[in-house]
Amino acid sequence: MRQEVFVINLERCKEKAEKMKTRLSGVDFSFIKAVDGKQLNEEKLKEMDIKLCNEWKDPYSGRNLTWGEVGCMMSHYNIYKKCVEENIDVAIILEDDVTIPDNFTDKVNKIITDLNSDIHNWNLCYLGRKSMDDRDIDIHPDFVLSGYSYWTCAYIINLKGMKKILDSGIKQNIIPADEILPILGNVSPYKKYYEYFKITEYLNIYS
């Protein structure tokens, strides 16, 4: 099984990159150049063949999508695309401001082993998240079936899960990464947005 660790980093945030090198000392990982929201505009979207879901509104403020959210979603999307094209079975995706625990590699490898042996249908497992509805379901001593959750700062995702996201048509209906994962996992309370995505099989999301 081929698995890789990816760290998303904005090219202009060199200090964060250096800190992650220190935090991940001894870990085999690759930096992924983040899509910088400050460099995006309507013309750039056309060049990248990206469309926004203009109907989407932030559920708490009512505001529209920000360029930063577009860049964040596309940064994660680019990793999924790379993994599918290169047949990478499992991706450990980290944003460049996360705290890394001691024995990171051993801990992550144990989680992946347990997911594969005990939770055969998993697609994604949060390593860090913010529960938004307290509707997790206990299914294992070490895992819960996740309810509506935020944060894409650290998670594990397998090839089947990445294909589900790519196949959903997200590139033509960009919304924040925090929101698309719960929608594709059928745990978002905002059902009106489900119709914008091609969902033939829901993501199985754990934590």
Short mmCIF file of C-alpha atoms in Angstrom, two decimals:
data_model
loop_
_atom_site.label_atom_id
_atom_site.label_comp_id
_atom_site.label_asym_id
_atom_site.label_seq_id
_atom_site.Cartn_x
_atom_site.Cartn_y
_atom_site.Cartn_z
CA MET A 1 0.00 0.00 0.00
CA ARG A 2 1.37 3.37 -1.02
CA GLN A 3 0.81 6.18 1.45
CA GLU A 4 2.20 9.71 1.58
CA VAL A 5 2.20 12.69 3.92
CA PHE A 6 1.38 16.07 2.36
CA VAL A 7 1.76 19.50 3.97
CA ILE A 8 -0.16 22.39 2.39
CA ASN A 9 1.85 25.60 2.50
CA LEU A 10 1.45 29.02 0.91
CA GLU A 11 4.59 29.95 -0.98
CA ARG A 12 4.71 33.32 0.80
CA CYS A 13 4.55 31.67 4.25
CA LYS A 14 8.14 30.48 4.40
CA GLU A 15 8.31 30.72 8.19
CA LYS A 16 5.47 28.21 8.54
CA ALA A 17 7.25 25.87 6.15
CA GLU A 18 10.41 26.00 8.24
CA LYS A 19 8.43 25.30 11.42
CA MET A 20 6.79 22.29 9.79
CA LYS A 21 10.18 20.95 8.73
CA THR A 22 11.20 21.07 12.38
CA ARG A 23 7.95 19.56 13.63
CA LEU A 24 8.14 16.76 11.08
CA SER A 25 11.83 16.07 11.51
CA GLY A 26 12.46 12.45 10.54
CA VAL A 27 9.12 12.14 8.73
CA ASP A 28 9.05 11.56 4.98
CA PHE A 29 6.66 14.21 3.64
CA SER A 30 6.09 16.54 0.69
CA PHE A 31 5.09 20.18 0.61
CA ILE A 32 2.14 21.00 -1.63
CA LYS A 33 2.06 24.56 -2.92
CA ALA A 34 -1.23 26.03 -1.71
CA VAL A 35 -3.51 27.91 -4.08
CA ASP A 36 -3.20 31.49 -2.83
CA GLY A 37 -6.58 33.17 -2.50
CA LYS A 38 -4.91 36.59 -2.77
CA GLN A 39 -3.89 35.74 -6.32
CA LEU A 40 -7.34 34.60 -7.45
CA ASN A 41 -9.85 36.50 -9.53
CA GLU A 42 -12.59 35.73 -12.04
CA GLU A 43 -10.13 35.46 -14.92
CA LYS A 44 -7.92 33.06 -12.97
CA LEU A 45 -10.92 30.86 -12.21
CA LYS A 46 -11.65 30.54 -15.93
CA GLU A 47 -8.03 29.58 -16.60
CA MET A 48 -8.26 26.86 -13.93
CA ASP A 49 -11.71 25.71 -15.14
CA ILE A 50 -13.21 26.42 -11.72
CA LYS A 51 -16.71 27.61 -10.95
CA LEU A 52 -18.06 28.79 -7.62
CA CYS A 53 -21.32 27.72 -6.04
CA ASN A 54 -22.78 31.22 -6.00
CA GLU A 55 -25.83 30.04 -4.08
CA TRP A 56 -23.70 29.09 -1.07
CA LYS A 57 -23.88 31.35 1.99
CA ASP A 58 -21.94 30.97 5.20
CA PRO A 59 -24.44 29.42 7.65
CA TYR A 60 -23.35 31.68 10.52
CA SER A 61 -22.75 35.07 8.90
CA GLY A 62 -24.67 34.81 5.63
CA ARG A 63 -21.64 36.04 3.68
CA ASN A 64 -20.52 34.72 0.31
CA LEU A 65 -17.50 32.53 -0.38
CA THR A 66 -14.11 34.20 0.19
CA TRP A 67 -11.10 33.89 -2.11
CA GLY A 68 -9.21 32.33 0.77
CA GLU A 69 -11.81 29.57 1.04
CA VAL A 70 -11.59 28.97 -2.70
CA GLY A 71 -7.80 28.67 -2.47
CA CYS A 72 -8.04 26.31 0.49
CA MET A 73 -10.54 24.02 -1.25
CA MET A 74 -8.47 23.92 -4.42
CA SER A 75 -5.31 23.13 -2.44
CA HIS A 76 -6.97 20.02 -1.02
CA TYR A 77 -8.51 19.21 -4.41
CA ASN A 78 -5.08 19.28 -6.04
CA ILE A 79 -3.83 16.67 -3.59
CA TYR A 80 -6.79 14.40 -4.33
CA LYS A 81 -6.16 14.77 -8.07
CA LYS A 82 -2.45 14.00 -7.67
CA CYS A 83 -3.19 10.89 -5.59
CA VAL A 84 -5.75 9.55 -8.05
CA GLU A 85 -3.46 10.18 -11.01
CA GLU A 86 -0.49 8.55 -9.25
CA ASN A 87 -2.51 5.79 -7.57
CA ILE A 88 -1.53 6.79 -4.02
CA ASP A 89 -3.66 4.62 -1.72
CA VAL A 90 -3.68 6.82 1.39
CA ALA A 91 -2.91 10.50 1.90
CA ILE A 92 -2.17 12.08 5.27
CA ILE A 93 -3.01 15.73 4.69
CA LEU A 94 -1.76 18.44 7.04
CA GLU A 95 -2.09 22.21 6.91
CA ASP A 96 1.04 24.09 7.89
CA ASP A 97 -0.11 25.36 11.28
CA VAL A 98 -0.97 22.07 12.99
CA THR A 99 0.68 20.72 16.11
CA ILE A 100 2.52 17.46 15.48
CA PRO A 101 2.56 14.92 18.33
CA ASP A 102 5.58 12.85 19.31
CA ASN A 103 5.93 9.56 17.42
CA PHE A 104 3.74 10.99 14.66
CA THR A 105 4.58 8.30 12.10
CA ASP A 106 3.95 5.41 14.49
CA LYS A 107 0.64 6.88 15.63
CA VAL A 108 -0.61 7.54 12.11
CA ASN A 109 0.46 4.12 10.90
CA LYS A 110 -1.42 2.48 13.78
CA ILE A 111 -4.54 4.49 12.96
CA ILE A 112 -4.38 3.45 9.30
CA THR A 113 -3.79 -0.20 10.24
CA ASP A 114 -6.75 -0.15 12.62
CA LEU A 115 -8.99 1.58 10.08
CA ASN A 116 -8.15 -1.00 7.43
CA SER A 117 -8.59 -3.97 9.76
CA ASP A 118 -11.54 -2.86 11.91
CA ILE A 119 -13.46 -0.29 9.86
CA HIS A 120 -13.39 -1.66 6.35
CA ASN A 121 -15.67 0.95 4.77
CA TRP A 122 -13.76 4.06 5.92
CA ASN A 123 -12.86 6.81 3.47
CA LEU A 124 -11.72 9.67 5.68
CA CYS A 125 -10.57 9.99 9.27
CA TYR A 126 -10.09 13.33 10.98
CA LEU A 127 -6.93 13.66 13.07
CA GLY A 128 -8.09 17.04 14.30
CA ARG A 129 -11.51 18.64 13.97
CA LYS A 130 -14.21 20.76 15.57
CA SER A 131 -17.48 18.91 16.20
CA MET A 132 -20.40 21.12 15.21
CA ASP A 133 -23.39 19.08 16.34
CA ASP A 134 -22.34 16.52 19.00
CA ARG A 135 -23.87 13.73 16.90
CA ASP A 136 -20.87 11.42 16.75
CA ILE A 137 -21.63 7.72 16.97
CA ASP A 138 -19.37 5.46 19.01
CA ILE A 139 -18.48 2.46 16.88
CA HIS A 140 -15.05 1.40 18.15
CA PRO A 141 -12.84 1.95 21.23
CA ASP A 142 -10.65 4.33 19.18
CA PHE A 143 -13.01 5.74 16.55
CA VAL A 144 -16.33 7.52 16.19
CA LEU A 145 -18.49 7.90 13.12
CA SER A 146 -18.25 11.65 12.75
CA GLY A 147 -21.17 14.01 12.88
CA TYR A 148 -21.10 17.46 11.28
CA SER A 149 -17.52 18.66 11.75
CA TYR A 150 -15.25 21.54 10.75
CA TRP A 151 -11.51 21.84 10.08
CA THR A 152 -9.39 20.25 7.40
CA CYS A 153 -6.14 20.89 9.26
CA ALA A 154 -5.22 17.21 9.65
CA TYR A 155 -6.89 14.10 8.26
CA ILE A 156 -6.30 10.78 6.55
CA ILE A 157 -8.13 9.93 3.33
CA ASN A 158 -7.98 6.87 1.12
CA LEU A 159 -8.06 6.60 -2.65
CA LYS A 160 -11.73 5.66 -2.81
CA GLY A 161 -12.62 8.70 -0.71
CA MET A 162 -10.60 11.01 -2.93
CA LYS A 163 -12.30 9.61 -6.02
CA LYS A 164 -15.71 10.24 -4.43
CA ILE A 165 -14.79 13.89 -3.88
CA LEU A 166 -13.44 14.37 -7.41
CA ASP A 167 -16.48 12.63 -8.91
CA SER A 168 -18.86 14.90 -6.98
CA GLY A 169 -18.19 17.80 -9.35
CA ILE A 170 -16.81 20.03 -6.59
CA LYS A 171 -14.53 21.83 -9.07
CA GLN A 172 -17.62 23.22 -10.79
CA ASN A 173 -19.38 24.15 -7.53
CA ILE A 174 -16.67 25.31 -5.12
CA ILE A 175 -17.70 25.77 -1.49
CA PRO A 176 -15.46 25.70 1.62
CA ALA A 177 -13.62 22.45 2.35
CA ASP A 178 -15.17 22.48 5.84
CA GLU A 179 -18.61 22.27 4.26
CA ILE A 180 -18.11 19.93 1.31
CA LEU A 181 -16.81 17.02 3.39
CA PRO A 182 -19.91 16.92 5.67
CA ILE A 183 -22.19 17.23 2.62
CA LEU A 184 -20.47 14.36 0.84
CA GLY A 185 -20.57 12.41 4.11
CA ASN A 186 -24.32 13.03 4.51
CA VAL A 187 -23.89 14.68 7.93
CA SER A 188 -24.35 18.34 6.98
CA PRO A 189 -27.62 19.86 8.19
CA TYR A 190 -27.73 22.10 5.12
CA LYS A 191 -29.55 19.74 2.78
CA LYS A 192 -30.35 22.43 0.22
CA TYR A 193 -26.76 22.31 -1.00
CA TYR A 194 -26.69 18.56 -1.64
CA GLU A 195 -28.36 19.03 -5.02
CA TYR A 196 -25.33 20.85 -6.41
CA PHE A 197 -23.13 17.76 -6.19
CA LYS A 198 -23.13 14.37 -7.88
CA ILE A 199 -23.33 11.98 -4.96
CA THR A 200 -23.66 8.32 -5.90
CA GLU A 201 -22.09 7.02 -2.69
CA TYR A 202 -21.53 9.00 0.51
CA LEU A 203 -18.13 9.46 2.11
CA ASN A 204 -17.66 7.32 5.24
CA ILE A 205 -16.12 9.77 7.69
CA TYR A 206 -14.61 8.84 11.04
CA SER A 207 -12.52 10.52 13.70
#
